[in-house]
Amino acid sequence: MQDVESLLNRHVRQMQPYAPIAPLEVLAERLHLPREAIVKLDANENPYGVSPRVWEAIRNADLHIYPDPDQTRLREAIARYIGVPAAHILCGAGADEVIDLIGRAFLQPGDALLDLPPTFGMYRWEADVCGARYVDVPRRPDFSIDVETVIAVARRERPKLLFITNPNNPDGSTIEDDALRELLQLPVLVVLDEAYIDFSAQPSRARWVMEHENLVVLRTFSKLAGMAGLRVGYGVFPLKVVRHLWKIKQPYTPNVAGSAAAIAALEDADFLRQSVQRLVAERQRLTHVLAELGWLEPLPSSANFVLCRVRLPRPIPGFEGLPAGRQLKLALERYGVLVRWFDKDGLRDCIRISVGRPEHTACLRDALVAIAASL
Ligand SMILES: Cc1ncc(COP(=O)(O)O)c(C=O)c1O
């Protein structure tokens, strides 16, 4: 028998796996801490969770029946919420599934995907899954987009897809209208990922899709509605694109519980508004707390997380020789506080902290003060 691995697609054999966040139980066990003692600020989840109406909807959902493959009620509810006709909307098991659908629909081995790192890692993963060429134009040190270079590289490399995250993950910066309009002139499909737009003062560009044939806007219930575990996201597409995506989408995502939950979440607008207001207020408090320490430089953010440069006066005992961000991430873990560190260019001296509840900020501050005292 031939080695079975040799039968795999070469690009799949060669690709790096995506590095997702470990589940809470696994982290608690690794840190020898009870689950309740962990302050989880590493995955931009919404600590206010779901509205009571969502629980009610899940309780009443017909879980023994397959979901509506046309997502009729869910798409209508979203259409009312974002002010775009339902025909433009397609939902998936998280925005992640929608990214995967776009990749599968547009990319063949050899095609190019243009990315603007540092940013969300799923776009690169998608390029790898499809055997596509991954072309990148790194953001400037302040994380703004170098529009001129993007245009020059796009002309040279002829990518089919350009991913723009707005607000960007991991820093929370946004793209202005003029820059976006300029990039929309390119002969590419621009995928604008608005996973965090609800926390920004900037309005969504979902309605722009009706004027731009080459724009897709992605949204998710994970952050806004506290539904990361239920996996519901969607894309707003030009009609010419969406009709092809329906053909390649598996029929039964999102599932019945997720769909019912998402509809109920949108019906409880007060809950969503309150959750966003609390997180935006806490983002400001968190930024202030971090800046006050004197050795952390939080960046202004329009999302539910804050990226922070770490300027340690001395190495943290026990972690000498590691990048500053990694030292702090590991030191915080000892206090049960989880934050995100990225082993990526431009980010090794940074940590990303999700905005939690006020009591989470207090735990984080206590841990940081204790760490500073140990230096
Ligand atoms: C920019 C961005 N897009 C999409 C997602 C994934 O969203 P979902 O949970 O809907 O798959 C994330 C998750 O962290 C993200 O940061």
Coordinates of C-alpha atoms and ligand atoms in Angstrom, one line a residue:
M1 CA 0.0 0.0 0.0
Q2 CA 1.2 3.4 -1.0
D3 CA 1.8 5.8 2.0
V4 CA -1.7 7.2 2.5
E5 CA -0.4 10.7 3.4
S6 CA 0.9 10.9 -0.2
L7 CA -2.7 10.8 -1.4
L8 CA -3.5 14.1 0.4
N9 CA -3.6 17.4 -1.5
R10 CA 0.0 18.7 -1.3
H11 CA -1.0 22.1 0.0
V12 CA -3.0 20.4 2.8
R13 CA 0.0 18.2 3.7
Q14 CA 2.2 21.3 3.8
M15 CA -0.1 23.8 5.6
Q16 CA 0.3 24.9 9.2
P17 CA -2.7 24.3 11.5
Y18 CA -4.7 27.2 12.8
A19 CA -3.9 27.9 16.4
P20 CA -7.3 28.4 18.2
I21 CA -7.8 29.4 21.8
A22 CA -7.8 26.4 24.2
P23 CA -11.1 25.8 26.0
L24 CA -11.6 27.0 29.5
E25 CA -11.6 23.5 31.1
V26 CA -8.2 22.7 29.5
L27 CA -6.7 25.9 30.6
A28 CA -8.0 25.6 34.1
E29 CA -6.5 22.1 34.4
R30 CA -3.2 23.2 33.0
L31 CA -3.0 26.1 35.5
H32 CA -4.2 24.0 38.4
L33 CA -7.0 26.5 39.1
P34 CA -10.8 26.1 39.4
R35 CA -12.7 27.2 36.3
E36 CA -14.3 30.0 38.3
A37 CA -11.0 31.5 39.3
I38 CA -10.0 32.2 35.7
V39 CA -10.4 35.6 34.2
K40 CA -10.7 34.9 30.5
L41 CA -9.6 38.0 28.5
D42 CA -7.9 36.2 25.6
A43 CA -10.6 35.6 22.9
N44 CA -12.7 38.8 22.7
E45 CA -15.8 37.0 24.0
N46 CA -18.6 39.0 25.5
P47 CA -18.7 38.5 29.2
Y48 CA -22.4 39.6 29.5
G49 CA -23.4 36.5 27.5
V50 CA -26.9 36.2 26.0
S51 CA -30.2 37.8 26.8
P52 CA -32.8 35.8 28.9
R53 CA -34.9 35.9 25.7
V54 CA -32.2 33.9 23.9
W55 CA -32.4 31.2 26.6
E56 CA -36.1 31.1 26.2
A57 CA -35.8 30.7 22.4
I58 CA -33.3 27.9 22.7
R59 CA -35.6 26.1 25.3
N60 CA -38.5 26.3 22.8
A61 CA -36.6 25.4 19.7
D62 CA -37.4 22.2 17.8
L63 CA -34.0 20.6 18.2
H64 CA -35.1 17.3 16.6
I65 CA -35.9 19.0 13.3
Y66 CA -33.4 20.0 10.7
P67 CA -32.9 23.8 10.3
D68 CA -34.5 25.8 7.5
P69 CA -31.8 25.6 4.7
D70 CA -33.0 29.0 3.4
Q71 CA -32.6 30.6 6.8
T72 CA -35.7 32.6 6.0
R73 CA -36.6 33.9 9.5
L74 CA -33.1 34.5 10.5
R75 CA -32.2 36.4 7.3
E76 CA -35.3 38.5 7.6
A77 CA -34.5 39.4 11.2
I78 CA -30.9 40.4 10.2
A79 CA -32.2 42.3 7.2
R80 CA -34.4 44.4 9.5
Y81 CA -31.5 44.9 11.9
I82 CA -29.0 46.1 9.3
G83 CA -31.3 47.7 6.8
V84 CA -30.3 45.5 3.8
P85 CA -32.7 43.2 1.9
A86 CA -32.6 39.6 3.0
A87 CA -31.6 38.5 -0.5
H88 CA -28.1 39.9 0.1
I89 CA -27.6 37.9 3.3
L90 CA -26.2 34.4 3.9
C91 CA -25.6 33.0 7.4
G92 CA -23.1 30.4 8.5
A93 CA -21.7 28.7 11.5
G94 CA -19.9 31.8 12.6
A95 CA -18.2 34.4 10.3
D96 CA -15.5 31.7 10.1
E97 CA -17.7 29.5 7.9
V98 CA -18.6 32.5 5.7
I99 CA -14.8 33.2 5.2
D100 CA -14.4 29.6 4.3
L101 CA -17.2 29.7 1.8
I102 CA -15.7 32.8 0.1
G103 CA -12.4 31.1 -0.1
R104 CA -13.8 27.9 -1.6
A105 CA -15.9 29.9 -4.1
F106 CA -13.1 32.2 -5.3
L107 CA -9.7 30.5 -4.8
Q108 CA -8.0 27.7 -6.6
P109 CA -4.4 26.7 -6.2
G110 CA -2.2 29.5 -7.5
D111 CA -4.8 32.3 -7.1
A112 CA -3.8 35.0 -4.6
L113 CA -5.4 36.3 -1.5
L114 CA -4.2 39.7 -0.2
D115 CA -4.1 40.2 3.5
L116 CA -3.1 43.2 5.7
P117 CA -1.3 41.8 8.8
P118 CA -1.1 41.9 11.7
T119 CA -4.7 40.9 11.6
F120 CA -7.2 38.0 12.2
G121 CA -5.4 34.7 11.3
M122 CA -8.3 33.0 9.6
Y123 CA -7.7 34.7 6.2
R124 CA -4.2 33.2 6.0
W125 CA -5.6 29.8 7.0
E126 CA -8.2 30.0 4.3
A127 CA -5.5 30.8 1.7
D128 CA -3.6 27.7 2.9
V129 CA -6.7 25.5 2.8
C130 CA -7.4 26.5 -0.8
G131 CA -3.7 26.2 -1.9
A132 CA -3.8 29.9 -2.8
R133 CA -0.9 32.3 -2.8
Y134 CA -0.8 34.3 0.4
V135 CA 0.2 37.9 -0.4
D136 CA 0.5 40.4 2.3
V137 CA 1.0 44.1 2.8
P138 CA 1.9 44.7 6.4
R139 CA 0.2 47.5 8.2
R140 CA 2.3 50.5 9.3
P141 CA 3.7 50.5 12.9
D142 CA 0.6 52.4 14.0
F143 CA -1.5 49.6 12.3
S144 CA -2.9 51.9 9.7
I145 CA -3.2 50.6 6.1
D146 CA -0.6 51.6 3.6
V147 CA -3.2 52.1 0.8
E148 CA -0.7 53.1 -1.9
T149 CA 1.3 49.9 -1.4
V150 CA -1.8 47.8 -1.3
I151 CA -2.8 49.2 -4.6
A152 CA 0.6 48.7 -6.1
V153 CA 0.8 45.1 -4.8
A154 CA -2.7 44.3 -6.0
R155 CA -1.8 45.6 -9.5
R156 CA 1.3 43.4 -9.5
E157 CA -0.1 40.2 -7.9
R158 CA -3.6 40.3 -9.2
P159 CA -5.3 38.8 -6.1
K160 CA -8.9 37.7 -6.2
L161 CA -9.7 38.6 -2.6
L162 CA -8.6 41.4 -0.3
F163 CA -9.4 41.0 3.4
I164 CA -9.8 44.1 5.5
T165 CA -10.7 43.8 9.2
N166 CA -12.6 46.8 10.6
P167 CA -12.0 47.4 13.4
N168 CA -8.8 45.5 13.0
N169 CA -8.0 42.6 15.3
P170 CA -5.6 42.8 17.3
D171 CA -5.3 46.5 17.6
G172 CA -8.8 47.9 17.2
S173 CA -8.0 50.6 14.6
T174 CA -10.5 51.5 11.8
I175 CA -10.4 52.4 8.1
E176 CA -11.7 55.7 6.9
D177 CA -14.3 56.0 4.1
D178 CA -11.8 57.5 1.6
A179 CA -9.3 54.7 2.0
L180 CA -12.0 52.1 1.7
R181 CA -13.4 53.7 -1.4
E182 CA -9.9 53.8 -3.0
L183 CA -9.4 50.1 -2.3
L184 CA -12.9 49.3 -3.7
Q185 CA -11.6 50.6 -7.1
L186 CA -9.3 47.6 -7.3
P187 CA -10.4 44.7 -9.5
V188 CA -10.8 42.4 -6.4
L189 CA -13.5 41.2 -4.1
V190 CA -13.0 43.3 -0.9
V191 CA -14.1 41.4 2.2
L192 CA -14.7 43.8 5.0
D193 CA -14.8 41.9 8.3
E194 CA -16.9 43.9 10.8
A195 CA -16.9 41.3 13.6
Y196 CA -16.3 44.2 16.1
I197 CA -18.1 47.1 14.4
D198 CA -20.8 47.3 17.1
F199 CA -18.2 48.6 19.6
S200 CA -17.0 51.3 17.2
A201 CA -18.3 54.8 16.8
Q202 CA -18.0 54.2 13.0
P203 CA -21.2 53.0 11.3
S204 CA -21.3 49.6 9.5
R205 CA -20.7 49.6 5.8
A206 CA -23.2 46.8 5.3
R207 CA -25.4 49.1 3.2
W208 CA -22.4 49.9 0.9
V209 CA -22.8 46.4 -0.5
M210 CA -25.8 47.6 -2.5
E211 CA -23.6 50.2 -4.3
H212 CA -20.5 48.2 -4.7
E213 CA -20.4 45.0 -6.7
N214 CA -17.1 43.9 -5.3
L215 CA -17.8 44.4 -1.5
V216 CA -18.7 41.8 1.0
V217 CA -19.3 42.7 4.7
L218 CA -19.0 40.1 7.4
R219 CA -20.7 40.3 10.8
T220 CA -21.1 37.9 13.7
F221 CA -23.3 37.2 16.8
S222 CA -20.2 36.0 18.7
K223 CA -19.1 39.4 20.0
L224 CA -22.2 41.6 19.9
A225 CA -24.7 39.1 21.2
G226 CA -22.4 37.0 23.5
M227 CA -23.0 33.9 21.3
A228 CA -19.4 32.8 20.4
G229 CA -20.3 29.2 21.6
L230 CA -23.4 29.1 19.4
R231 CA -21.6 29.9 16.1
V232 CA -23.7 32.2 14.1
G233 CA -22.3 34.7 11.7
Y234 CA -23.2 36.1 8.3
G235 CA -22.1 37.9 5.2
V236 CA -23.8 40.7 3.3
F237 CA -23.1 40.0 -0.4
P238 CA -23.7 41.4 -3.8
L239 CA -26.5 39.4 -5.4
K240 CA -24.2 38.2 -8.2
V241 CA -21.9 36.5 -5.6
V242 CA -24.4 35.2 -3.0
R243 CA -26.3 33.1 -5.5
H244 CA -23.2 31.0 -6.1
L245 CA -22.3 30.7 -2.5
W246 CA -25.7 29.1 -1.8
K247 CA -24.7 26.3 -4.2
I248 CA -21.6 25.4 -2.3
K249 CA -22.8 25.9 1.2
Q250 CA -23.8 22.8 3.2
P251 CA -27.5 23.1 3.9
Y252 CA -27.9 23.0 7.6
T253 CA -25.8 25.7 9.2
P254 CA -26.4 27.6 11.4
N255 CA -28.1 25.0 13.6
V256 CA -31.6 25.3 15.0
A257 CA -30.4 26.5 18.5
G258 CA -28.1 29.1 17.0
S259 CA -30.7 30.4 14.5
A260 CA -33.4 30.7 17.2
A261 CA -30.9 32.3 19.5
A262 CA -29.8 34.9 16.9
I263 CA -33.4 35.9 16.1
A264 CA -34.2 36.3 19.8
A265 CA -31.0 38.3 20.4
L266 CA -32.0 40.8 17.7
E267 CA -35.5 41.1 19.2
D268 CA -33.9 42.2 22.5
A269 CA -32.3 45.3 21.2
D270 CA -32.2 46.9 24.7
F271 CA -30.0 44.0 26.0
L272 CA -27.6 44.3 23.0
R273 CA -27.4 48.1 23.5
Q274 CA -26.7 47.8 27.2
S275 CA -24.1 45.1 26.7
V276 CA -22.3 47.2 24.1
Q277 CA -22.5 50.4 26.3
R278 CA -21.0 48.5 29.3
L279 CA -18.1 47.2 27.2
V280 CA -17.4 50.5 25.6
A281 CA -17.4 52.2 29.0
E282 CA -15.2 49.4 30.5
R283 CA -12.8 49.7 27.5
Q284 CA -12.1 53.3 28.5
R285 CA -11.6 52.4 32.2
L286 CA -9.3 49.5 31.2
T287 CA -7.3 51.7 28.9
H288 CA -6.9 54.2 31.8
V289 CA -5.9 51.5 34.3
L290 CA -3.3 50.1 31.9
A291 CA -1.8 53.5 31.0
E292 CA -1.6 54.4 34.7
L293 CA 0.9 51.7 35.4
G294 CA 3.5 53.5 33.5
W295 CA 5.1 50.5 31.7
L296 CA 2.2 49.5 29.5
E297 CA 1.1 51.5 26.4
P298 CA -2.5 50.8 25.5
L299 CA -3.5 51.7 21.9
P300 CA -6.8 53.4 21.3
S301 CA -9.3 50.8 20.3
S302 CA -12.7 50.8 18.6
A303 CA -13.3 47.1 19.5
N304 CA -13.9 45.0 22.7
F305 CA -10.2 44.5 23.3
V306 CA -7.2 46.7 23.9
L307 CA -3.7 46.0 22.4
C308 CA -0.9 47.1 24.7
R309 CA 2.8 47.5 24.2
V310 CA 4.8 46.1 27.1
R311 CA 7.8 48.2 28.2
L312 CA 9.2 46.2 31.1
P313 CA 11.8 48.1 33.0
R314 CA 13.4 44.6 33.8
P315 CA 12.6 41.1 32.8
I316 CA 10.0 39.3 34.9
P317 CA 11.7 36.8 37.2
G318 CA 11.4 33.3 35.8
F319 CA 10.8 34.5 32.2
E320 CA 14.0 36.2 31.3
G321 CA 15.0 35.9 27.6
L322 CA 11.4 35.7 26.3
P323 CA 9.8 38.5 24.3
A324 CA 8.3 41.1 26.6
G325 CA 4.7 40.3 25.7
R326 CA 5.2 36.6 26.2
Q327 CA 6.8 37.2 29.6
L328 CA 3.7 39.2 30.7
K329 CA 1.2 36.8 29.3
L330 CA 2.9 33.9 31.2
A331 CA 3.2 35.9 34.4
L332 CA -0.5 36.9 34.3
E333 CA -1.4 33.2 33.8
R334 CA 0.0 32.5 37.3
Y335 CA -2.7 34.8 38.6
G336 CA -5.4 33.1 36.5
V337 CA -5.7 36.0 34.1
L338 CA -5.6 35.0 30.5
V339 CA -4.6 37.4 27.8
R340 CA -3.5 36.9 24.2
W341 CA 0.1 37.1 23.0
F342 CA 1.0 36.7 19.3
D343 CA 4.3 35.2 18.0
K344 CA 4.1 37.5 15.0
D345 CA 6.1 40.4 13.6
G346 CA 5.2 43.7 15.2
L347 CA 3.4 42.0 18.1
R348 CA 6.0 40.2 20.2
D349 CA 6.2 43.1 22.7
C350 CA 2.4 43.3 22.9
I351 CA -0.5 41.7 24.6
R352 CA -4.1 41.9 23.6
I353 CA -6.6 42.1 26.5
S354 CA -10.3 41.6 25.9
V355 CA -12.6 44.0 27.7
G356 CA -14.3 42.2 30.5
R357 CA -16.6 43.2 33.4
P358 CA -15.4 45.8 35.9
E359 CA -14.4 43.0 38.3
H360 CA -12.2 41.4 35.6
T361 CA -10.4 44.7 35.2
A362 CA -9.9 44.8 38.9
C363 CA -8.3 41.3 39.0
L364 CA -6.1 42.2 36.0
R365 CA -5.0 45.4 37.7
D366 CA -4.1 43.5 41.0
A367 CA -2.1 40.9 39.0
L368 CA -0.2 43.6 37.1
V369 CA 0.6 45.5 40.3
A370 CA 1.9 42.3 41.9
I371 CA 4.0 41.6 38.8
A372 CA 5.4 45.1 38.8
A373 CA 6.3 44.7 42.5
S374 CA 8.3 41.5 41.7
L375 CA 10.5 43.2 39.2
Ligands
LIG1 C1 -11.9 39.7 12.9 C2 -12.7 38.5 13.2 N1 -13.5 38.0 12.3 C3 -14.2 36.9 12.5 C4 -14.1 36.2 13.7 C5 -14.8 35.0 13.9 O1 -16.2 35.2 14.2 P1 -17.1 33.9 14.4 O2 -17.1 33.6 15.9 O3 -18.5 34.5 14.0 O4 -16.7 32.8 13.6 C6 -13.3 36.7 14.7 C7 -13.1 36.0 16.0 O5 -12.4 36.3 16.8 C8 -12.5 37.9 14.4 O6 -11.7 38.4 15.3

